[in-house]
mmCIF file of C-alpha atoms in Angstrom:
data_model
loop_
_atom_site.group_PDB
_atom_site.id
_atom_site.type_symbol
_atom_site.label_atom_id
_atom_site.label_comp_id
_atom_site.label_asym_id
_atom_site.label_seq_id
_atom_site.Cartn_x
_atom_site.Cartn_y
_atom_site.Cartn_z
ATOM 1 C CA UNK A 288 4.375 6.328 28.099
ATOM 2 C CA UNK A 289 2.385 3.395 29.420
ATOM 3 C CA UNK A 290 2.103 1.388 26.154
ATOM 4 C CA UNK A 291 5.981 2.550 24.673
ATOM 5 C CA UNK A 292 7.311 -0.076 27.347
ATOM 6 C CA UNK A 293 3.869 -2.341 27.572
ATOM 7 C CA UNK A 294 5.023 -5.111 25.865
ATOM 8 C CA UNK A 295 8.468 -5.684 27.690
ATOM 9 C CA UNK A 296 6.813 -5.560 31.025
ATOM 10 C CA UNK A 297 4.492 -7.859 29.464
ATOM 11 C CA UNK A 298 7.020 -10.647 29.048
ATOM 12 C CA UNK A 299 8.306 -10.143 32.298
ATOM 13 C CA UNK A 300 5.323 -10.781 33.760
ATOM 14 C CA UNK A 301 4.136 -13.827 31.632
ATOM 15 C CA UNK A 302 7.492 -15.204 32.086
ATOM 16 C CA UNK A 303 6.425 -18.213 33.818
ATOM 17 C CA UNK A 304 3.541 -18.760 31.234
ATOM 18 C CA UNK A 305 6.246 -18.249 28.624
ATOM 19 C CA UNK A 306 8.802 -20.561 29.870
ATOM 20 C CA UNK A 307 6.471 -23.620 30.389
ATOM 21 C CA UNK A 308 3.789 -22.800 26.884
ATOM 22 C CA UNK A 309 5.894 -21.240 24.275
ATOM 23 C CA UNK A 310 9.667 -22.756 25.500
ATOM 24 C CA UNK A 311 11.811 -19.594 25.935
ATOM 25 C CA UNK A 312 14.393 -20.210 27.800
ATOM 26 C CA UNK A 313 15.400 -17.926 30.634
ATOM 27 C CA UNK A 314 18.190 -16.806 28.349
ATOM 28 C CA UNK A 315 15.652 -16.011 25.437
ATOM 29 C CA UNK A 316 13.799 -13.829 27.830
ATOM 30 C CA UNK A 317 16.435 -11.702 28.837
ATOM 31 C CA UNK A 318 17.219 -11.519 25.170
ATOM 32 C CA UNK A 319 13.858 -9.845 24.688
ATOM 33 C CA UNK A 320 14.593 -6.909 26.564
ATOM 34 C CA UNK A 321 17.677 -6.731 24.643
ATOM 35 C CA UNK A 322 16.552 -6.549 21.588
ATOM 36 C CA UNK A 323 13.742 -4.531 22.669
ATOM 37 C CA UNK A 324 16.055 -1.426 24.551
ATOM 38 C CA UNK A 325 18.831 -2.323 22.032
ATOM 39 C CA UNK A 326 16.914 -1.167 19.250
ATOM 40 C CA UNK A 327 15.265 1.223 21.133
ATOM 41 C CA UNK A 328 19.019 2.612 21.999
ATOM 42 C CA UNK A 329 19.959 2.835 18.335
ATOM 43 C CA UNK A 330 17.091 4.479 16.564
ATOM 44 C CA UNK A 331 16.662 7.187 19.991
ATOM 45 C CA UNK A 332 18.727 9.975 18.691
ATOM 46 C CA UNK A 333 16.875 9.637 15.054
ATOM 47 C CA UNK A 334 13.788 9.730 16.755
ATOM 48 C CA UNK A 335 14.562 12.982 18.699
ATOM 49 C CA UNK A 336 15.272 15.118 15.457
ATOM 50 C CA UNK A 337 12.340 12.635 13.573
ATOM 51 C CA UNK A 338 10.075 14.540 16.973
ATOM 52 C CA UNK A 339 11.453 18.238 16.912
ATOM 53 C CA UNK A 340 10.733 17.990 12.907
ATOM 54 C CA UNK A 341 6.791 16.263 12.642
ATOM 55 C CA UNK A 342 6.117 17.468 16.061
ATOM 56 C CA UNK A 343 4.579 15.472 19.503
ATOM 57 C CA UNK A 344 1.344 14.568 18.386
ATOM 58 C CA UNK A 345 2.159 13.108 15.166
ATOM 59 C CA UNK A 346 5.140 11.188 16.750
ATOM 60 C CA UNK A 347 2.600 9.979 20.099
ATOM 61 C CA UNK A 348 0.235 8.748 17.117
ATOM 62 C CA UNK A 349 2.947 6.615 15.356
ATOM 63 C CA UNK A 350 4.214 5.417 18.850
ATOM 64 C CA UNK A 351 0.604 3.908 19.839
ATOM 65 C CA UNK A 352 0.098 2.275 16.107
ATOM 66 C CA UNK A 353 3.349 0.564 16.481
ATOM 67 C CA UNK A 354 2.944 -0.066 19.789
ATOM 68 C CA UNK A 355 -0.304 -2.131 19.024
ATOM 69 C CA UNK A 356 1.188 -3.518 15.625
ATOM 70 C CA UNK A 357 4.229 -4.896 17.904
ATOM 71 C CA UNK A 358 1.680 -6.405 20.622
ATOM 72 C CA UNK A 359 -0.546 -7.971 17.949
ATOM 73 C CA UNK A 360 2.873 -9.892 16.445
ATOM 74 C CA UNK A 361 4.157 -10.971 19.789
ATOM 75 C CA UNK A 362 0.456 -12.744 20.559
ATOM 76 C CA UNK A 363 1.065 -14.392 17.343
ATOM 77 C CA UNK A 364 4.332 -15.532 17.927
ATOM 78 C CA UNK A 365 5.178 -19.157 17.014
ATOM 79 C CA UNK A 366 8.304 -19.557 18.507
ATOM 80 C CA UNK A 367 11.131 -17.336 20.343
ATOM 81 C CA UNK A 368 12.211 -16.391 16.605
ATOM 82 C CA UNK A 369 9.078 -14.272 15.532
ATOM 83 C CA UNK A 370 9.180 -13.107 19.341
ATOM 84 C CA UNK A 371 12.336 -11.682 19.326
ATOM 85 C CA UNK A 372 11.775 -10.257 15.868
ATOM 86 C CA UNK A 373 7.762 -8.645 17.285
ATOM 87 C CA UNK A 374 10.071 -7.249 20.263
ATOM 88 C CA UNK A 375 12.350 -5.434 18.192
ATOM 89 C CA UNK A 376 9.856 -3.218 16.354
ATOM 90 C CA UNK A 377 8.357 -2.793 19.797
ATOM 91 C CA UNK A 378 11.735 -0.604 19.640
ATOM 92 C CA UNK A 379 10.481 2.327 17.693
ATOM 93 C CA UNK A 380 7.357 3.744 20.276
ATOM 94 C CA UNK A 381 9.915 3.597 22.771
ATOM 95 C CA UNK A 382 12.858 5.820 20.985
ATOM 96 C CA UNK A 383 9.794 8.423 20.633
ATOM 97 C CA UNK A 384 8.307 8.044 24.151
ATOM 98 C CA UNK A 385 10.594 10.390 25.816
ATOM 99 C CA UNK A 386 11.362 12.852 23.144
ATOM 100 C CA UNK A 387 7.628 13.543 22.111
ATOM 101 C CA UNK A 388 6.142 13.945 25.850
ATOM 102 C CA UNK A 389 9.251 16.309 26.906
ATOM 103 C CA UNK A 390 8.432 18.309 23.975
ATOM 104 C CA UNK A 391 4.844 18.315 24.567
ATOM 105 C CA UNK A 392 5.430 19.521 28.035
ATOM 106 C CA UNK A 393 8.014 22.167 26.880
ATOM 107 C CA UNK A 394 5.623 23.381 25.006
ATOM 108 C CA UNK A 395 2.243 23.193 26.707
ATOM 109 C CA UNK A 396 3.350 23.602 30.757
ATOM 110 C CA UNK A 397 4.463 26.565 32.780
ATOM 111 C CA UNK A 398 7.696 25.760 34.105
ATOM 112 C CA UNK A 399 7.103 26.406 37.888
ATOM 113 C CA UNK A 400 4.771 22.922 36.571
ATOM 114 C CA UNK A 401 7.107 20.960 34.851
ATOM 115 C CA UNK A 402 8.772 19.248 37.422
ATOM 116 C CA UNK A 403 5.569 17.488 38.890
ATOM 117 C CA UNK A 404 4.134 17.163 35.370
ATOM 118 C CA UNK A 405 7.268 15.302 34.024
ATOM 119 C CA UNK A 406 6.792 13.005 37.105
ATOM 120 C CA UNK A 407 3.107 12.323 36.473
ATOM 121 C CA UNK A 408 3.926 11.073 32.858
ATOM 122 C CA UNK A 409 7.251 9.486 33.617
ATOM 123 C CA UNK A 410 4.745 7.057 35.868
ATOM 124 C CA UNK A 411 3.153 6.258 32.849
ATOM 125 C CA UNK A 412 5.890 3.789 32.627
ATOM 126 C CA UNK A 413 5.107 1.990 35.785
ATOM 127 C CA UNK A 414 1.448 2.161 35.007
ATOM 128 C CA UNK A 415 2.307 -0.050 31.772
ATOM 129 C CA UNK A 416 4.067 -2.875 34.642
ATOM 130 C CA UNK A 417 0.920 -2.261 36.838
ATOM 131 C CA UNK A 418 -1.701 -2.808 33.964
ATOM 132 C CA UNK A 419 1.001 -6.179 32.803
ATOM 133 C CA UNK A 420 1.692 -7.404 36.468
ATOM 134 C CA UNK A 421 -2.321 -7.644 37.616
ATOM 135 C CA UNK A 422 -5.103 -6.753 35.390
ATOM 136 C CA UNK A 423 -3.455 -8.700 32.145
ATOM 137 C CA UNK A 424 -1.697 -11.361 34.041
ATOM 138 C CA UNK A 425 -5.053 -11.888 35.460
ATOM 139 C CA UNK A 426 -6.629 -11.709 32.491
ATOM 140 C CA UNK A 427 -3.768 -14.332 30.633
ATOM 141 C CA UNK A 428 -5.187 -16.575 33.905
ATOM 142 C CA UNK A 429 -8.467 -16.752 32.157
ATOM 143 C CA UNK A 430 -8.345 -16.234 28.161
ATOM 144 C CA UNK A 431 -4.506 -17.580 27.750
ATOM 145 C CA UNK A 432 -1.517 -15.381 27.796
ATOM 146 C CA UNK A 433 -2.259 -14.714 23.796
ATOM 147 C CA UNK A 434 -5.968 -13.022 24.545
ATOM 148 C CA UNK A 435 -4.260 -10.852 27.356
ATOM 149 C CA UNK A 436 -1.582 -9.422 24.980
ATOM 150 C CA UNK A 437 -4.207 -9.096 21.801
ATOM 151 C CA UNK A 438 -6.108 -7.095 24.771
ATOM 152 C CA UNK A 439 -3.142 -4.704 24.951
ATOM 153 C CA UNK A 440 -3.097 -4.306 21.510
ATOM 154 C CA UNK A 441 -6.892 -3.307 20.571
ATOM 155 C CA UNK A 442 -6.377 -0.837 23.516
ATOM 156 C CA UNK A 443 -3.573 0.920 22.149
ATOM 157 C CA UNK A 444 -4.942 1.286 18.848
ATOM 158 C CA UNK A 445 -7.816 2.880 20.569
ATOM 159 C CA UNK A 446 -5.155 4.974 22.564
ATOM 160 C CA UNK A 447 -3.950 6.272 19.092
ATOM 161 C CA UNK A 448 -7.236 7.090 17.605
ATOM 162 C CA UNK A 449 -7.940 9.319 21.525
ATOM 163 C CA UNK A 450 -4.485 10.842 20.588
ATOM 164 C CA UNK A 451 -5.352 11.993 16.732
ATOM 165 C CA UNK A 452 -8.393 13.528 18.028
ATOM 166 C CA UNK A 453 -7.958 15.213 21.686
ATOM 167 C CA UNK A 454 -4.205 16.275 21.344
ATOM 168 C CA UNK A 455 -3.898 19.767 19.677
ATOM 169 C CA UNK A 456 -2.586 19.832 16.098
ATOM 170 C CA UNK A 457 1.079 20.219 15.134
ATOM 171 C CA UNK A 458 2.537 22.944 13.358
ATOM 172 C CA UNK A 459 3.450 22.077 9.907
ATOM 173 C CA UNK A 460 6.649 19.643 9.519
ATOM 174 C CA UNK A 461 9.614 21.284 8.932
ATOM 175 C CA UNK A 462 13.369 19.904 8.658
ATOM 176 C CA UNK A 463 15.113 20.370 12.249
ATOM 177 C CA UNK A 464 18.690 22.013 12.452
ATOM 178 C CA UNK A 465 21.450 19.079 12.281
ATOM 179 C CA UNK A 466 23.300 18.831 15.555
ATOM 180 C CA UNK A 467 25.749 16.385 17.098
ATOM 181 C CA UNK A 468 24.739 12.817 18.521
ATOM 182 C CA UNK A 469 27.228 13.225 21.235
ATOM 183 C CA UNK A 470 25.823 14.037 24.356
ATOM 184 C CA UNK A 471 28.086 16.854 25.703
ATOM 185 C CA UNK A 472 28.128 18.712 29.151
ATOM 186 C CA UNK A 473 25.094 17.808 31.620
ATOM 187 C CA UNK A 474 23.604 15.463 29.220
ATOM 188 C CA UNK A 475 26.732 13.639 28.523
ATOM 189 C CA UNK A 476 26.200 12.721 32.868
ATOM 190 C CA UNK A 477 23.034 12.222 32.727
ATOM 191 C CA UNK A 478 23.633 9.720 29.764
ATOM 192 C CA UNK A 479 26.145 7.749 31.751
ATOM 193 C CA UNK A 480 24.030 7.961 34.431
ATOM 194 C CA UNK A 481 21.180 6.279 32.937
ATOM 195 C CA UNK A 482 23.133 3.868 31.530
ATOM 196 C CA UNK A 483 23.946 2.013 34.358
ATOM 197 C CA UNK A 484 20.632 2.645 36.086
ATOM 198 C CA UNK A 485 19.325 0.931 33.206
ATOM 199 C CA UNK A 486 21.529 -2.483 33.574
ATOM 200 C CA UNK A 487 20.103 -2.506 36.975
ATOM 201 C CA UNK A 488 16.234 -1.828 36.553
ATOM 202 C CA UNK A 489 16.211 -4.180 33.454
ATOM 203 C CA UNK A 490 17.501 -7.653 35.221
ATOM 204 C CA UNK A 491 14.751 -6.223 37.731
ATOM 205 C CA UNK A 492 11.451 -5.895 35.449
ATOM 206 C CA UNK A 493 13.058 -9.082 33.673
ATOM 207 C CA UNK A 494 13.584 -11.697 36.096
ATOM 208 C CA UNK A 495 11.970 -10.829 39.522
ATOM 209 C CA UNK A 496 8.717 -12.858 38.330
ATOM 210 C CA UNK A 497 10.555 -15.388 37.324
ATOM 211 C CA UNK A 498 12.673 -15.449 40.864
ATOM 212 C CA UNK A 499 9.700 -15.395 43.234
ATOM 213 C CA UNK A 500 8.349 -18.480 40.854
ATOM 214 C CA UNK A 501 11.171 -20.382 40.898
ATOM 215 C CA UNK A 502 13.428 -19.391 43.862
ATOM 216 C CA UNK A 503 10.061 -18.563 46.675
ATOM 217 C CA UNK A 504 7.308 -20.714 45.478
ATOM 218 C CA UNK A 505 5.286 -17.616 44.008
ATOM 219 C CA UNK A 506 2.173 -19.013 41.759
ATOM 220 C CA UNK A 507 1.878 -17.614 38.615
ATOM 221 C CA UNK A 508 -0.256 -14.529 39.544
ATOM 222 C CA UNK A 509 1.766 -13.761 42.656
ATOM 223 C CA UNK A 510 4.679 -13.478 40.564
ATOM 224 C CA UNK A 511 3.453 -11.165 38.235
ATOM 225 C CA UNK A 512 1.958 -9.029 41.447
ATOM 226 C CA UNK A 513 5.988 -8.252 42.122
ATOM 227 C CA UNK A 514 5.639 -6.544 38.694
ATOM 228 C CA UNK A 515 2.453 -4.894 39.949
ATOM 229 C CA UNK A 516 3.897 -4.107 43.288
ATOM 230 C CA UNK A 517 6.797 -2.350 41.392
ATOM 231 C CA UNK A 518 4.908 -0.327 38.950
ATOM 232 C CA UNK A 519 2.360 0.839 41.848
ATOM 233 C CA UNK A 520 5.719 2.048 43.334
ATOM 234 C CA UNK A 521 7.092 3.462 40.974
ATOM 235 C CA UNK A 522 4.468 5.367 40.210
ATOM 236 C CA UNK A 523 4.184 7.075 43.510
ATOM 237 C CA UNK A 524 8.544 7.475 43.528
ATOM 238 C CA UNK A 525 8.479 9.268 40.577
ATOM 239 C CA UNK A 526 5.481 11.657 40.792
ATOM 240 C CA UNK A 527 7.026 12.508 44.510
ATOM 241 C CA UNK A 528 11.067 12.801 43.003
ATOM 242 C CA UNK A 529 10.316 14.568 40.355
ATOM 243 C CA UNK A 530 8.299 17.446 42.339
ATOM 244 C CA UNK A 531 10.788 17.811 44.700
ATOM 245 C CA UNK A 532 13.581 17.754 41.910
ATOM 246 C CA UNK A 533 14.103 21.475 42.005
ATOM 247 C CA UNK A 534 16.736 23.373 40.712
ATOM 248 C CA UNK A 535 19.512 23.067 43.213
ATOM 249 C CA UNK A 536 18.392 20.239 44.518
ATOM 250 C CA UNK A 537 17.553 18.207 41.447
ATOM 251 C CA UNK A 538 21.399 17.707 40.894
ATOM 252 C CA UNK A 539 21.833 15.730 43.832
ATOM 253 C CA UNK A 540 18.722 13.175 43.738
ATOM 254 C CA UNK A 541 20.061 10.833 41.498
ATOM 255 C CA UNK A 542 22.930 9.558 43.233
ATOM 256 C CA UNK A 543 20.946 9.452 46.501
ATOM 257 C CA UNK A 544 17.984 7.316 44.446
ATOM 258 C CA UNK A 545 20.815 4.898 43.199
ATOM 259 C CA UNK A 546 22.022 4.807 47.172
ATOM 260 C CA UNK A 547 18.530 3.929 47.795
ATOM 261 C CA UNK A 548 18.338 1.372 44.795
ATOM 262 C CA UNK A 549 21.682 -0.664 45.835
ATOM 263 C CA UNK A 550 19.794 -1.463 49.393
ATOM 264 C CA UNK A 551 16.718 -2.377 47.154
ATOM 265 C CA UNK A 552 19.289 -5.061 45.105
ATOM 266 C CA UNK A 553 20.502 -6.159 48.946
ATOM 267 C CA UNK A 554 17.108 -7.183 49.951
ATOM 268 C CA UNK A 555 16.646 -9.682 46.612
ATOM 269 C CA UNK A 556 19.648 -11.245 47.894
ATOM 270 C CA UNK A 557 18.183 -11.569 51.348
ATOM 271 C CA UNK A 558 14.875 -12.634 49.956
ATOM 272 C CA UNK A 559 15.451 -16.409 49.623
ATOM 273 C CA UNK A 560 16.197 -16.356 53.675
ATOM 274 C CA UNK A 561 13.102 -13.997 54.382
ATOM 275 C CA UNK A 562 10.968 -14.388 51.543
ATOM 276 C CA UNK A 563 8.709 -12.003 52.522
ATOM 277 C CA UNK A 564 11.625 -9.525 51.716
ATOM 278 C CA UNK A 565 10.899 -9.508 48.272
ATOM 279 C CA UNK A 566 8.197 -7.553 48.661
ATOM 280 C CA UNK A 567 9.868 -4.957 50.289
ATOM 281 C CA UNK A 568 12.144 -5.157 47.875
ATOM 282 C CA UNK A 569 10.202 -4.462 44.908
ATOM 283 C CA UNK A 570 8.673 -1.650 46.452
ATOM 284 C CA UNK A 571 12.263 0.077 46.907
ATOM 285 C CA UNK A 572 13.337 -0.827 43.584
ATOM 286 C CA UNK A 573 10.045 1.326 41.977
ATOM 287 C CA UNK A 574 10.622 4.376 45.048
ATOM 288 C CA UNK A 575 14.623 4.430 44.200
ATOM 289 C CA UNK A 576 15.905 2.989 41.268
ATOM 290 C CA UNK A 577 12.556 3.407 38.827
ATOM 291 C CA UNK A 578 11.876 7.029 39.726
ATOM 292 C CA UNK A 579 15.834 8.434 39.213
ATOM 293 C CA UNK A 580 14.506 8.025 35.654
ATOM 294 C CA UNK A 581 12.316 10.590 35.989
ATOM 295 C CA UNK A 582 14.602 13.347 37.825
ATOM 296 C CA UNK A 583 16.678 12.594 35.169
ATOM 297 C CA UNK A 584 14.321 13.760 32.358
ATOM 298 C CA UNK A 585 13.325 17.008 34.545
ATOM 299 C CA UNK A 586 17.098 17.453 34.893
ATOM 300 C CA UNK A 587 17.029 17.319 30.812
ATOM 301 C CA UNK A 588 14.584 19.839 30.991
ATOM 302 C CA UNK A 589 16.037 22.286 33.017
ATOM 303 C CA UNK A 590 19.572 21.859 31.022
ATOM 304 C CA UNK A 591 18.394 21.315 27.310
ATOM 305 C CA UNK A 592 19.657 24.155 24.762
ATOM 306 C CA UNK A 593 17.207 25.706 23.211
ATOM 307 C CA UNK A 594 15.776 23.647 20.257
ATOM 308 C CA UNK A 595 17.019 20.437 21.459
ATOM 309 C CA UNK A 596 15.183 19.335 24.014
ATOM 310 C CA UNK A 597 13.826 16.074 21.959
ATOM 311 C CA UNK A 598 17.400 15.607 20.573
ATOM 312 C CA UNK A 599 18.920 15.915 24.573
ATOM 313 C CA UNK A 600 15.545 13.806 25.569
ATOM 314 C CA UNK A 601 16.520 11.233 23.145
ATOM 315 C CA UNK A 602 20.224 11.275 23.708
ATOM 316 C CA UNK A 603 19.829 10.631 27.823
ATOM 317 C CA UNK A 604 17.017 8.022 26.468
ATOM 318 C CA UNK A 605 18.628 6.154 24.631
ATOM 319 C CA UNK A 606 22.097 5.428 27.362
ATOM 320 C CA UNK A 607 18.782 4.505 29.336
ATOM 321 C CA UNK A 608 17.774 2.001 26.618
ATOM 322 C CA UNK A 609 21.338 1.122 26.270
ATOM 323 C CA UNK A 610 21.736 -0.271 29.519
ATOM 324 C CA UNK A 611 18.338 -2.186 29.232
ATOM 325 C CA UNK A 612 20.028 -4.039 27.072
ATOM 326 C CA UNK A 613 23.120 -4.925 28.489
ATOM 327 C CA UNK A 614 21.623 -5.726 32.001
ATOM 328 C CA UNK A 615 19.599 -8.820 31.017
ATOM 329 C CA UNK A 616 22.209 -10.938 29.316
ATOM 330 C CA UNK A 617 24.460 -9.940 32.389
ATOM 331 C CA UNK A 618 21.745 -11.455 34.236
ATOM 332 C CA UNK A 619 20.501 -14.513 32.345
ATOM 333 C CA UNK A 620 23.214 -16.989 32.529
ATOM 334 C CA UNK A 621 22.686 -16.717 35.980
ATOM 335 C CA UNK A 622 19.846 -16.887 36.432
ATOM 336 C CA UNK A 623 19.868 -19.799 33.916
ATOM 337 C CA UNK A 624 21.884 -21.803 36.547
ATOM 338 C CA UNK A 625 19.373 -20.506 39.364
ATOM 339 C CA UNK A 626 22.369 -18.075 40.624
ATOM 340 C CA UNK A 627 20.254 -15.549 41.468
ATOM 341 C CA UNK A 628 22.042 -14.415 44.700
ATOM 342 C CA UNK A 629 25.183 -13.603 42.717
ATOM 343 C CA UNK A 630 22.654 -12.001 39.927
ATOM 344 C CA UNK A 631 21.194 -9.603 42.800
ATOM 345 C CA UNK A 632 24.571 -8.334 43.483
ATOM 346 C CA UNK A 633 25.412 -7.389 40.032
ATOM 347 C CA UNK A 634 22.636 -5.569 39.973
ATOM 348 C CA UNK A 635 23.767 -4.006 43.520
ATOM 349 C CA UNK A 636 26.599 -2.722 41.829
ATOM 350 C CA UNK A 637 25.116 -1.478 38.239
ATOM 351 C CA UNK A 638 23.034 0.533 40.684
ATOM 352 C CA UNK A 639 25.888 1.825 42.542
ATOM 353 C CA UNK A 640 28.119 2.246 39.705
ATOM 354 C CA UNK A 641 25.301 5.237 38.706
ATOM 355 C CA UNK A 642 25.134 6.691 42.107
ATOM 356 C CA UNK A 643 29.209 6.812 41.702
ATOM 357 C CA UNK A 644 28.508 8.907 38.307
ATOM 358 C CA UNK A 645 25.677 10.806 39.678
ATOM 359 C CA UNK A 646 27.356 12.289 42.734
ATOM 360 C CA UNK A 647 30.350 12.736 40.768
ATOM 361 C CA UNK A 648 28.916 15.075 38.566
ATOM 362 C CA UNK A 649 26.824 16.813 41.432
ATOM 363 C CA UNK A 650 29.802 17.735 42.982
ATOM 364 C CA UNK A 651 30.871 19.100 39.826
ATOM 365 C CA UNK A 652 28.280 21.093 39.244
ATOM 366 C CA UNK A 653 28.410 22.528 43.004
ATOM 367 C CA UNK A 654 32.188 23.682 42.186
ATOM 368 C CA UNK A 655 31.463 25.301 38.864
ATOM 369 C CA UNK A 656 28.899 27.138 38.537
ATOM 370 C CA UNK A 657 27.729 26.854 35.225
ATOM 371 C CA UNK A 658 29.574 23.636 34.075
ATOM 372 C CA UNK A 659 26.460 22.209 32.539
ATOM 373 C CA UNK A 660 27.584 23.677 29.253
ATOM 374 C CA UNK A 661 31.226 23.118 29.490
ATOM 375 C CA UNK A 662 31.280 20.198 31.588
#
């Protein structure tokens, strides 16, 4: 999970480095995760039948070649051109992230265990903007942004080769049963959902480094430490959420996580008043907003039909992905014109624009019993 999203967080924490060595603009930045979660969005509900047919191991050894292949070409990259073009086959580990680990979990974890489980590999995620915001950033300080992200690369080739070996063997491929790519019922929700949790998070990873360089003074490495800061977060919101995302209670988290998450967007706004806000800031936006991702995969769990848990997986995924996309150019032309205030609040109201579907469909769910499959 840490390398299927390595190379975005990557570019949001070399930013600065980017904008002043290889001239993207802010604009081209935001385009990266764009491309990135826009392909990502497109080839997720392939890569959930591509993961119930070859199985999770196969599809987690793919992911980390890829993965490495993609950070290799964006190290090389001339220009924003071959960037953008490295970033978009950095799509492909991240349409088979979600699917393959939910299916590995499905089929290797009691489900009294699944909850905390799914949390513990969800913070893969933020481990990836941990390892980008301070050991690599730190390490671009000293060998060049280019050596940091090669670094990345030779690690998750090695990550692939750990994978072939230590992860127990598939069964044999077989095709899966055709079903629709319209999320229906719970996952339908949940899809919506994550859209708009998505728009929010992604202006977020994208731009905060770039904010505390330009709008607070940050240095280069202190920058990159809100990208740290996050991930550390993160980590710690999602392993806790998802363990306490129970059945009965699971339903409601989300919309109180986006609650949570639109107070996070209020203190970027504040930030350039109180700079030391930021901080804080970044530490809500990993305990709110970054871990309602994860209920909502143990949510996808608890509601897939049988069979299609990497095709339900994939679907919520990729609305996920889908609003990674759309958040960033929201976000860029304003940040372009060093708006970021405005920017902040935008992403106040992605986040509460979720927390608006979320509770909606809680409430649902409390007055019909059942409605997950009819909903």
């Amino acid at each position: 999970m840490a390398f299927s999203m390595l190379q975005l967080f990557l570019l949001g924490a070399l930013g600065p480095r980017l904008v002043r060595e290889l001239g993207v603009s802010a604009t081209v930045l935001g385009l990266t995760t764009t491309i990135g979660f826009g392909t990502a969005a497109a080839l997720s509900p392939v890569g959930g039948r591509v993961v119930d047919r070859i199985g999770p191991r196969r599809s987690l050894v793919v992911l980390l070649l890829v993965s490495a292949a993609a950070l290799a070409l964006i190290g090389a990259a001339p220009g924003p051109g071959f960037l953008l073009a490295a970033v978009a086959l950095g799509g492909l580990p991240q349409a088979l992230a979600n699917p393959a680990t939910n299916k590995a979990i499905l089929a290797a974890v009691p489900p009294a265990r699944r909850g905390p489980v799914t949390g513990m590999k969800q913070s893969g995620v933020q481990l990836g903007a941990f390892a980008a915001g301070l050991p690599l950033a730190a390490l671009a300080g000293g060998i060049g942004w280019r050596g940091a992200v090669w670094t990345a690369a030779a690690t998750a080739a090695l990550a692939a080769l750990w994978a072939h070996r230590a992860l127990p063997a598939d069964p044999p491929a077989k095709a899966a049963p055709r079903s629709s790519l319209v999320p229906r019922g719970a996952i339908a929700w949940l899809t919506l959902f994550s859209l708009f949790l998505g728009c929010g998070i992604a202006s977020v990873n994208t731009y905060v480094a770039l904010f505390g360089a330009q709008e607070l003074g940050l240095g280069p490495n202190a920058a990159a430490g809100l990208v740290a800061v996050l991930g550390v977060a993160g980590i710690a919101g999602r392993v806790g959420w998802s363990k306490a995302a129970r059945p009965g209670r699971a339903e409601w988290l989300p919309g109180w996580l986006a609650g949570g998450a639109v107070l996070a967007a209020g203190l970027l706004a504040a930030a350039p008043y109180a700079p030391p806000l930021v901080w804080v800031a970044a530490i809500a936006v990993g305990v709110f907003a970054v871990s309602g991702n994860a209920v909502s995969m143990v949510l996808v769990m608890q509601r897939a039909a049988p069979g299609r848990a990497g095709q339900d997986s994939a679907l919520v995924a990729a609305g996920f992905f889908a609003g990674f996309a759309l958040g960033p150019p929201l976000f860029g032309p304003l940040a372009q014109a060093g708006r970021y205030g405005p920017g902040w609040l935008l992403v106040a109201a992605e986040f509460a624009a979720a927390g608006a579907v979320a509770l909606t469909w809680a409430v649902r769910e409390r007055r019909l019993p059942g409605a997950e499959a009819t909903a």
